[in-house]
Short mmCIF file of C-alpha atoms and ligand atoms in Angstrom, two decimals:
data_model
loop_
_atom_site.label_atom_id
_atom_site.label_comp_id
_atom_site.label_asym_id
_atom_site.label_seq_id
_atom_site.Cartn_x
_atom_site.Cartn_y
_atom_site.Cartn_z
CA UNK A 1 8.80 11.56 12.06
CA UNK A 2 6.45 10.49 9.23
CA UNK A 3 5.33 7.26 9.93
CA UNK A 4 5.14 3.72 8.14
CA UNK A 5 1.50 4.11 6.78
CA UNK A 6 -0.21 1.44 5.62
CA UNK A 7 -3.75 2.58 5.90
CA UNK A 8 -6.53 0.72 3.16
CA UNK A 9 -7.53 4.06 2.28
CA UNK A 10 -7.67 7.29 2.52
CA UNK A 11 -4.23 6.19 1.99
CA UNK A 12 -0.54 6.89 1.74
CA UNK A 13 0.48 8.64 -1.61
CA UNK A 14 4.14 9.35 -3.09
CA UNK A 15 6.09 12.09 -1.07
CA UNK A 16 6.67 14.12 -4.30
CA UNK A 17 2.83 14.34 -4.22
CA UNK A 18 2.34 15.76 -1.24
CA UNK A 19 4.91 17.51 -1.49
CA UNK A 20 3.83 19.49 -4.69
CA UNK A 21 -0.06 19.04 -3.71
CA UNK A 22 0.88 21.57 -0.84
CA UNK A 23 2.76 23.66 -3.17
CA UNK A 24 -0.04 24.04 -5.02
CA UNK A 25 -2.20 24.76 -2.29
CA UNK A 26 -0.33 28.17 -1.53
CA UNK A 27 0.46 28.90 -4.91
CA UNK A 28 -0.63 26.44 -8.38
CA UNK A 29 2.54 26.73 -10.67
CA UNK A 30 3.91 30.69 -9.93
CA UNK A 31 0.10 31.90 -10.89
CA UNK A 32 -0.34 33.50 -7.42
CA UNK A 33 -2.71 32.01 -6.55
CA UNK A 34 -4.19 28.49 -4.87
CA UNK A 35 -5.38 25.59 -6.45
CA UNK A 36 -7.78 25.89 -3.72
CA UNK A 37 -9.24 29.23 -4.91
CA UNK A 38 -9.40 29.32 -8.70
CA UNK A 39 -12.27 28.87 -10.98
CA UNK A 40 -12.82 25.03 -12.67
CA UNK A 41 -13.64 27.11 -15.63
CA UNK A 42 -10.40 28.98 -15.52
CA UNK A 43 -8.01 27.58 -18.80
CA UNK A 44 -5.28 26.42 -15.80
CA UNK A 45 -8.06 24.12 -14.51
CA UNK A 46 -9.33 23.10 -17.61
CA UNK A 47 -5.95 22.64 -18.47
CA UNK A 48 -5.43 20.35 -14.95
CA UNK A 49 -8.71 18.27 -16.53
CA UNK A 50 -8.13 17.64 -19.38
CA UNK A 51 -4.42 16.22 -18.32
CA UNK A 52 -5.78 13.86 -16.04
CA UNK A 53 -8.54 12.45 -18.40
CA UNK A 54 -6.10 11.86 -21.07
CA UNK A 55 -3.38 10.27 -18.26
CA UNK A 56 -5.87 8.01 -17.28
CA UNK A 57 -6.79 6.52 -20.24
CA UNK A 58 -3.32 7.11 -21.43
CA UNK A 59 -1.59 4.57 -18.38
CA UNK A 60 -4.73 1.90 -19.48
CA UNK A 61 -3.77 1.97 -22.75
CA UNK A 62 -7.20 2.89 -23.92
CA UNK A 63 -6.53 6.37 -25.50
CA UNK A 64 -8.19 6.74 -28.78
CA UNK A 65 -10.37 3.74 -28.29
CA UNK A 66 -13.94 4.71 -28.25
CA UNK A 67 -13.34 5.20 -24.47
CA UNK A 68 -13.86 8.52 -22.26
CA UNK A 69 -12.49 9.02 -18.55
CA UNK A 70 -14.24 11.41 -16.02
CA UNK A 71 -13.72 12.36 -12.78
CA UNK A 72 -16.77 12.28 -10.49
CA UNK A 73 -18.20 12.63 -6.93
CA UNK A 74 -19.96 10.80 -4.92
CA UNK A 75 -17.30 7.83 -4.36
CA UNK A 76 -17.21 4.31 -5.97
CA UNK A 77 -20.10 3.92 -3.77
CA UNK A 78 -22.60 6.12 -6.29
CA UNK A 79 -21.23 4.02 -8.85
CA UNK A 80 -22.54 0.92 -7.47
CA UNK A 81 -25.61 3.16 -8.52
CA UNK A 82 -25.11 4.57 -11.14
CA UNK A 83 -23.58 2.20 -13.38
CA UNK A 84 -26.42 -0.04 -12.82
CA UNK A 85 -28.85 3.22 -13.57
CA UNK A 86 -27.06 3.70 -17.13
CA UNK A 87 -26.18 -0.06 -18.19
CA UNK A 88 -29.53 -2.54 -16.40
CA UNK A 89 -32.05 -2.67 -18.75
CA UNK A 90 -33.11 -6.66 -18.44
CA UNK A 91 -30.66 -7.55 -15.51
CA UNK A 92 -27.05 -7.32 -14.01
CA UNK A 93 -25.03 -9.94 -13.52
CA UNK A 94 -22.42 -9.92 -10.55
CA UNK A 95 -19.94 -12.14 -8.84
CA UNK A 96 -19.83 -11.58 -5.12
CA UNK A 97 -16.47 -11.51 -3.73
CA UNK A 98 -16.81 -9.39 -0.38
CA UNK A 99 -18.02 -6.41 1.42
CA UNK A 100 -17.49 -3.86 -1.58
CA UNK A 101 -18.93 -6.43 -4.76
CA UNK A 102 -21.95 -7.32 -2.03
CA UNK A 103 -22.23 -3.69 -1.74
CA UNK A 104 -22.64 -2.90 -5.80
CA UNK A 105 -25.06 -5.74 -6.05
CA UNK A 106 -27.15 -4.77 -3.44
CA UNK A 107 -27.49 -0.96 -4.85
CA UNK A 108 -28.37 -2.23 -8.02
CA UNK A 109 -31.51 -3.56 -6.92
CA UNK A 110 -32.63 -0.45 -6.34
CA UNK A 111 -32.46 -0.27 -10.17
CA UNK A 112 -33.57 -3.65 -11.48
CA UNK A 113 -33.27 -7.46 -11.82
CA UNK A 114 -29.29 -8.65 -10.89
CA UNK A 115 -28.26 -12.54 -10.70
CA UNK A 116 -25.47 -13.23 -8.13
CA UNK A 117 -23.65 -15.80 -10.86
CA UNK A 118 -21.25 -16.94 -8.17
CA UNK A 119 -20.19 -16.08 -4.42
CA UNK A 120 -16.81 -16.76 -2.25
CA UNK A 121 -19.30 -15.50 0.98
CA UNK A 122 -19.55 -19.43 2.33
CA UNK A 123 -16.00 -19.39 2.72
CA UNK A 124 -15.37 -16.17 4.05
CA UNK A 125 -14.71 -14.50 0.78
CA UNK A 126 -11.40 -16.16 0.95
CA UNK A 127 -10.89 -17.05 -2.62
CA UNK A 128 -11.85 -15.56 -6.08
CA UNK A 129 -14.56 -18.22 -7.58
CA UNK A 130 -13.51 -19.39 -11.14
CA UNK A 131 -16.76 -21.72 -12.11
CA UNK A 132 -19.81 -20.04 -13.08
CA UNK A 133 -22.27 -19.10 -16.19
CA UNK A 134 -22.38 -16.63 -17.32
CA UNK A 135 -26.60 -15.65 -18.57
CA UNK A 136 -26.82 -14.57 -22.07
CA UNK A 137 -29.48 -12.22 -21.32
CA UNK A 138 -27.66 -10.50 -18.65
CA UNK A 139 -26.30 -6.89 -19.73
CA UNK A 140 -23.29 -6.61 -18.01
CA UNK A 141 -21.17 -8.36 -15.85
CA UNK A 142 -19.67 -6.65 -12.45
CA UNK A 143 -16.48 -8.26 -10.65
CA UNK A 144 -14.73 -6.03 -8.17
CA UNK A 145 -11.17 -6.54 -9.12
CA UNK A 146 -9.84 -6.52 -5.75
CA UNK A 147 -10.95 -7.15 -2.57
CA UNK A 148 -9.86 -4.68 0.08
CA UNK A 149 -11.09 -5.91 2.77
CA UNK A 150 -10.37 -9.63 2.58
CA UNK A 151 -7.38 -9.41 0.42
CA UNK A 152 -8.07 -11.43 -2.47
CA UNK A 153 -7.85 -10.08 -5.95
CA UNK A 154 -8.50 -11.16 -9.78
CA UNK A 155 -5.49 -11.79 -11.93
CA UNK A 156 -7.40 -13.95 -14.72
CA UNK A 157 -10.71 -12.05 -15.83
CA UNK A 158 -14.16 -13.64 -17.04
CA UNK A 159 -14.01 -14.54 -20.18
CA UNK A 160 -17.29 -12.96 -21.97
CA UNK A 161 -19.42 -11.19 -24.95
CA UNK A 162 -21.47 -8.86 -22.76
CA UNK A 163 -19.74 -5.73 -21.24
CA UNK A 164 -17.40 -6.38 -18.56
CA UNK A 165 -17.58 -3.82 -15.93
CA UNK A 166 -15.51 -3.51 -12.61
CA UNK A 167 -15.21 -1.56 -9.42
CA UNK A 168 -10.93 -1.21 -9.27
CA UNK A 169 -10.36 1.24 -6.65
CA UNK A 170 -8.00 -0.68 -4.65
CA UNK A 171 -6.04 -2.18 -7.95
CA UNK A 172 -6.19 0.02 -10.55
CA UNK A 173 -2.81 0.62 -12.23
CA UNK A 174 -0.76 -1.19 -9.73
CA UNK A 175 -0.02 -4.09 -12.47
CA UNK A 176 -0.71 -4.53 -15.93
CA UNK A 177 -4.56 -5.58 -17.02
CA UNK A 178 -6.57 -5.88 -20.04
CA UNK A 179 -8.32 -2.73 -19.55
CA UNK A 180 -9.54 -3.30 -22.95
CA UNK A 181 -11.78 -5.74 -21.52
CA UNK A 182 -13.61 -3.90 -19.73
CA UNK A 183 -16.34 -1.48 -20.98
CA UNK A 184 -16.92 0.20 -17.50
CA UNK A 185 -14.37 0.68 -14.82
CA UNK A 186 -14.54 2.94 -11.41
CA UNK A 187 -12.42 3.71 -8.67
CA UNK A 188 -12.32 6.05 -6.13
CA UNK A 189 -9.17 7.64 -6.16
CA UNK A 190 -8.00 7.83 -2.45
CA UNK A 191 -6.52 4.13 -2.95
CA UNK A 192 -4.38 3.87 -5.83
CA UNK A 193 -4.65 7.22 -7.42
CA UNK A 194 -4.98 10.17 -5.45
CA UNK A 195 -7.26 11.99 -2.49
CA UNK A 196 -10.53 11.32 -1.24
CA UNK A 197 -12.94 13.56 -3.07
CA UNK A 198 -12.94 12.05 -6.69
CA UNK A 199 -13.93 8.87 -8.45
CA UNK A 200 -12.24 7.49 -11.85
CA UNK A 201 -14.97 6.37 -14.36
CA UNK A 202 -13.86 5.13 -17.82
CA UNK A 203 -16.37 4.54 -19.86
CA UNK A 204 -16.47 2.94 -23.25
CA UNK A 205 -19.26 5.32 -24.96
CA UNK A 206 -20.85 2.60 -27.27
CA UNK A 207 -22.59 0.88 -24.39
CA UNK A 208 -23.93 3.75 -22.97
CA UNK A 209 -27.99 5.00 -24.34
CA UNK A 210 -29.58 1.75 -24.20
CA UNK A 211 -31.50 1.79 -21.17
CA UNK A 212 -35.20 2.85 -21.28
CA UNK A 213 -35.45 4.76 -18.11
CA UNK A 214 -35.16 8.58 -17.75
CA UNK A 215 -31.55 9.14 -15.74
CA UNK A 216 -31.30 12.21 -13.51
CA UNK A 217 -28.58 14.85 -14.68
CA UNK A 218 -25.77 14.46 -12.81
CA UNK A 219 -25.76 10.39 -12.61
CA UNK A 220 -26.26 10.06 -16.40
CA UNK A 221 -22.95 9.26 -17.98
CA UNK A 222 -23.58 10.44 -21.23
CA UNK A 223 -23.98 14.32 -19.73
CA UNK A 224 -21.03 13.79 -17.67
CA UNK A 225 -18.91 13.26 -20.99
CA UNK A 226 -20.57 15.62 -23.03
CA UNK A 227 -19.43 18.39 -20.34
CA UNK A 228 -15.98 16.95 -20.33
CA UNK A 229 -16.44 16.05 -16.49
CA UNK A 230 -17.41 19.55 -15.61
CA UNK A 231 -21.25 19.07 -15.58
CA UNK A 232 -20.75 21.28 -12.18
CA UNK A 233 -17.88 22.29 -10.19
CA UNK A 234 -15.72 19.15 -10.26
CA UNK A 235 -12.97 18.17 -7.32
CA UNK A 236 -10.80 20.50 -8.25
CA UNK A 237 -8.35 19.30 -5.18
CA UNK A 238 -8.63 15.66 -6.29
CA UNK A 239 -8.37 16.00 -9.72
CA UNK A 240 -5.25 17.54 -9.14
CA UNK A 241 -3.55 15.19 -6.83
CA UNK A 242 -4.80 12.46 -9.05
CA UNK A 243 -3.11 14.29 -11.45
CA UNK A 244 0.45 14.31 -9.51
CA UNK A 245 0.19 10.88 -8.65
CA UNK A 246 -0.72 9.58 -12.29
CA UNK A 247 2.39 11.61 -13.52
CA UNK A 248 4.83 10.06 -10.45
CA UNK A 249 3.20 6.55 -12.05
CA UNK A 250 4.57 7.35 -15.59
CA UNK A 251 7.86 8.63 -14.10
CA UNK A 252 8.48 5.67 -12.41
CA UNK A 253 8.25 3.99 -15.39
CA UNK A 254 4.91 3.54 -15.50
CA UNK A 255 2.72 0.46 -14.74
CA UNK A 256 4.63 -2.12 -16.10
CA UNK A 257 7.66 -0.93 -13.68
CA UNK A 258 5.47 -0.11 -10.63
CA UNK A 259 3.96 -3.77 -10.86
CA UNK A 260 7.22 -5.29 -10.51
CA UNK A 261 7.59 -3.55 -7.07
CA UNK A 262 4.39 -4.60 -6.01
CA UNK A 263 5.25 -8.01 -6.56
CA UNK A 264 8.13 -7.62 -4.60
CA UNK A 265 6.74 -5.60 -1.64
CA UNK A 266 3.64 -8.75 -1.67
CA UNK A 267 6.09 -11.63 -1.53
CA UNK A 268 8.11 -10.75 1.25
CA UNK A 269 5.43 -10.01 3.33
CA UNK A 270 3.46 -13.08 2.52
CA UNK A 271 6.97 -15.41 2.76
CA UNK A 272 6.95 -13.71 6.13
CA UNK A 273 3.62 -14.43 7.18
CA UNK A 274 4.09 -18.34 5.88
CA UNK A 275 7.62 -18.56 7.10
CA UNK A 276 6.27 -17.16 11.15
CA UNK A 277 4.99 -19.34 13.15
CA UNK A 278 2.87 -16.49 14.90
CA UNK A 279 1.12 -15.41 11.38
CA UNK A 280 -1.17 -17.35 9.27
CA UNK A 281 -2.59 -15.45 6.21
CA UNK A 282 -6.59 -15.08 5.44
CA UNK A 283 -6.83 -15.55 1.63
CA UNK A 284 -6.00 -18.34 -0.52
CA UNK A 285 -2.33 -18.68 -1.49
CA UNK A 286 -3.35 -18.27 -5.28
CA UNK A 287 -5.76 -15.31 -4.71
CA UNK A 288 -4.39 -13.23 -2.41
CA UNK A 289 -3.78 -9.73 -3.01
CA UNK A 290 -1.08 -7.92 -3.74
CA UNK A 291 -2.27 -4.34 -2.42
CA UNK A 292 -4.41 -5.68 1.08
CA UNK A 293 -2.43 -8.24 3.05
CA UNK A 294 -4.80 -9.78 5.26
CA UNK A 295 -3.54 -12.20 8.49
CA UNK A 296 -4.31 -12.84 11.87
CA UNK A 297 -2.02 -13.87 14.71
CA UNK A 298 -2.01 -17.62 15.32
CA UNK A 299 -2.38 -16.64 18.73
CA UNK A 300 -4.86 -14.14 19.53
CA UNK A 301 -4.08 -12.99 23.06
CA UNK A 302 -0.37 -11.87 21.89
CA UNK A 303 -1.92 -8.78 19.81
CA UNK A 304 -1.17 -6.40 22.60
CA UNK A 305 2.49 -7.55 22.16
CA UNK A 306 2.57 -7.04 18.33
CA UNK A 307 0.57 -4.28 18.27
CA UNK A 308 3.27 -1.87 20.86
CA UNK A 309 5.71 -3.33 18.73
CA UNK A 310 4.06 -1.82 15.40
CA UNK A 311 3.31 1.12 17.25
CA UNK A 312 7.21 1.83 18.71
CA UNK A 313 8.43 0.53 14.90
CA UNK A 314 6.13 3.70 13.74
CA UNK A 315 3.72 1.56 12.02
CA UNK A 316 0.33 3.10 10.81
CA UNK A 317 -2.84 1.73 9.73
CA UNK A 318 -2.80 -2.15 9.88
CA UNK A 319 -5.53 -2.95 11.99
CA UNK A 320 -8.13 -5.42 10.01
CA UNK A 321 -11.13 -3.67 8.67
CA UNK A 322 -13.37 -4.02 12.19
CA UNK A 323 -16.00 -6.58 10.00
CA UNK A 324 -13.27 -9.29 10.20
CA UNK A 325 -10.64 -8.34 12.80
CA UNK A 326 -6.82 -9.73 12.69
CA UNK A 327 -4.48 -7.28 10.58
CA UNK A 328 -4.11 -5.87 6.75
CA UNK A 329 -1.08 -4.33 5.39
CA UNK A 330 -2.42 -1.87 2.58
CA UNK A 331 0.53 -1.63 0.04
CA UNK A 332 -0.59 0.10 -2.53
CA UNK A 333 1.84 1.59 -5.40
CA UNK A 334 3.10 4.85 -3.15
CA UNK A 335 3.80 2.15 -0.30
CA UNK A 336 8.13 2.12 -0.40
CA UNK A 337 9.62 -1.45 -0.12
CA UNK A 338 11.49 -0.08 2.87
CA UNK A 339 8.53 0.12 5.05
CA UNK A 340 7.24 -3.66 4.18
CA UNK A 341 10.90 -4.33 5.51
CA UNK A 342 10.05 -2.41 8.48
CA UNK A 343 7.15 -4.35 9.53
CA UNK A 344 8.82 -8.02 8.50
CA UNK A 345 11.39 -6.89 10.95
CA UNK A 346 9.01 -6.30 13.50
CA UNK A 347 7.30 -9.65 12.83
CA UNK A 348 10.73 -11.56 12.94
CA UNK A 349 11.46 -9.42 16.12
CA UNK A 350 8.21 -10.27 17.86
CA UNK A 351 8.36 -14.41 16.86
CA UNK A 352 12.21 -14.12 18.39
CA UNK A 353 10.73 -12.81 21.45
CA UNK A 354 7.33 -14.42 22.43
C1 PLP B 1 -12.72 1.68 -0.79
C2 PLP B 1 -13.53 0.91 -1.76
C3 PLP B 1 -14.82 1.31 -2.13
C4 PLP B 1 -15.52 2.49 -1.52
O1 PLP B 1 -15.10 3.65 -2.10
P1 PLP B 1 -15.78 5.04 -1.71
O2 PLP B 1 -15.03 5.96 -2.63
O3 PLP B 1 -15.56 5.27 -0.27
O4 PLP B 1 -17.22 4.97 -2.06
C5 PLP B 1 -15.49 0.57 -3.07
N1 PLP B 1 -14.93 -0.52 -3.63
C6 PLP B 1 -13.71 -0.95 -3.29
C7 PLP B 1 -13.13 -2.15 -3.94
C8 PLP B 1 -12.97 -0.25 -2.34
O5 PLP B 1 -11.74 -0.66 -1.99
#
């Protein structure tokens, strides 16, 4: 029986796309052949590229916008890296609001100067900070839109004249944003978009060529788009299912509609957590959210209890990440309303029965 799966990431994806990822696997579209086994320079794969390049910018609304979309390697984690390599040339400005935006900042050292403008870290990383200057000299700004491991998330963005740039993997296109705001975003796909393997960068191209430094080949953004993200042999695998599951986004309606789910899947589970006397959730009330639901038990010795009863309800995946403990519901856009019901019922079930 497939289970309930709400694992932060890899994570679960829309049936229809593993369904027709598989297909594709034994044969890609009647060609007799696998997706597995044909050439990136053959015109199907091309084909499959260029697709999910335009689909991309296509569902952020930034097609024909000075803006290009690749699909890269080496996780968001190079692109902590990497977009500090291309962009830095005085000094990086960042907002720390957990594990992942600590993470960027920290790689960018290895490039240059940064500033940490403002940090949630003496409370926990519970809350998104909203006071903080932002230096005139700085070349970019970097926010992490979402915070997967603590479960808070942006949903007013820095106001600012210097590019705006943003590690999304865990929000990107579950709700509408004002991608046009941004002149760097990356996400690695196995969240919100597809498979491990492959990394969304969309770049706006007129920030790019400023920096001094020599950049090596395959982290240099302008080579990536002047080989159409086929510098070398690209993910085929997870360019394809990032393919599928940008297409099942659009047929659903696309953003605009899948954001309205997401805002219903979040609020039951929080009114859940608030309503139980056996919950209490991790981030604040206005910043929490709405693809990591983070909580811990009220009382800790009962998690044997709850966690058999997740386990017999066919629940997957909601252990806390192990830096903070307690428990996080990953709900991304594939996540069906029917399993957040699922798991309410077990947490009504389990306060009935303490
Ligand atoms: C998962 C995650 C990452 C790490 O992504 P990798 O592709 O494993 O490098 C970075 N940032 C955020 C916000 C994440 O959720």
């Amino acid at each position: 029986m497939k289970k309930h799966n709400f694992s932060a990431g890899p994570s679960i994806l829309p049936q229809s796309v593993f369904e027709k990822a598989s297909q594709a696997v034994l044969d890609l579209d009647g060609m007799g052949l696998s997706i597995l086994e044909i050439s990136h320079r053959s015109k199907e794969f091309i084909s499959i590229m260029e697709r999910a390049r335009a689909l991309a910018l296509e569902l952020a609304g930034l097609t024909d916008k000075g803006y290009k979309a690749l699909f890269l390697q080496g996780g968001a984690s190079l692109q902590f890296y990497a977009s500090a390599l291309n962009l830095l040339q005085h000094k990086g400005a960042y907002i720390d609001t957990g594990t992942w935006a600590h993470k960027a900042l920290t790689e960018a050292q290895f490039v240059g100067d940064i500033e940490v403008i403002a940090s949630s870290k003496d409370n926990g990383y519970r809350n998104i900070p909203t006071t903080y200057n932002i230096p005139k000299d700085a070349d970019y700004l970097h926010i992490t839109t979402n915070n997967t491991i603590y479960g808070t998330e942006y949903f007013k963005y820095p106001e600012t004249n210097i590019p705006l740039i943003a590690d999304m993997s865990s929000d990107i296109f579950s709700k509408e944003m004002p991608f046009e705001k941004f002149a760097l975003i990356y996400a690695g796909a196995q969240k919100n978009i597809g498979c491990a393997g492959t990394t969304l960068v969309i770049i706006r191209e007129d920030i790019l060529g400023k920096v001094e430094r020599k950049i090596p080949t395959h982290l240099n953004y302008q080579i990536h788009i002047k080989n159409e993200s086929m510098a070398n042999t690209p993910p085929t695998f997870g360019v394809y299912t990032s393919l599928l599951t940008m297409e099942w986004i659009k047929e659903q309606g696309g953003i605009k509609a899948i954001e309205k789910k997401n805002i219903q899947k979040a609020s039951a589970l929080y009114q859940e957590i608030d309503r139980n006397s056996l919950f209490k959730g991790y981030a604040t009330p206005e910043d929490r959210s709405r693809m990591n639901v983070v909580f811990n038990l009220t009382d800790e010795s009962l998690s044997e209890r709850f966690n058999n009863l997740c386990n017999e309800a066919n629940i997957s995946g909601i252990k806390g990440h192990r830096s903070i403990g307690g428990y996080r519901a990953s709900i991304y856009n594939a996540m069906p309303l029917e399993s957040v019901e699922v798991l309410i019922e077990v947490m009504k079930h389990f306060e009935k029965t303490a």
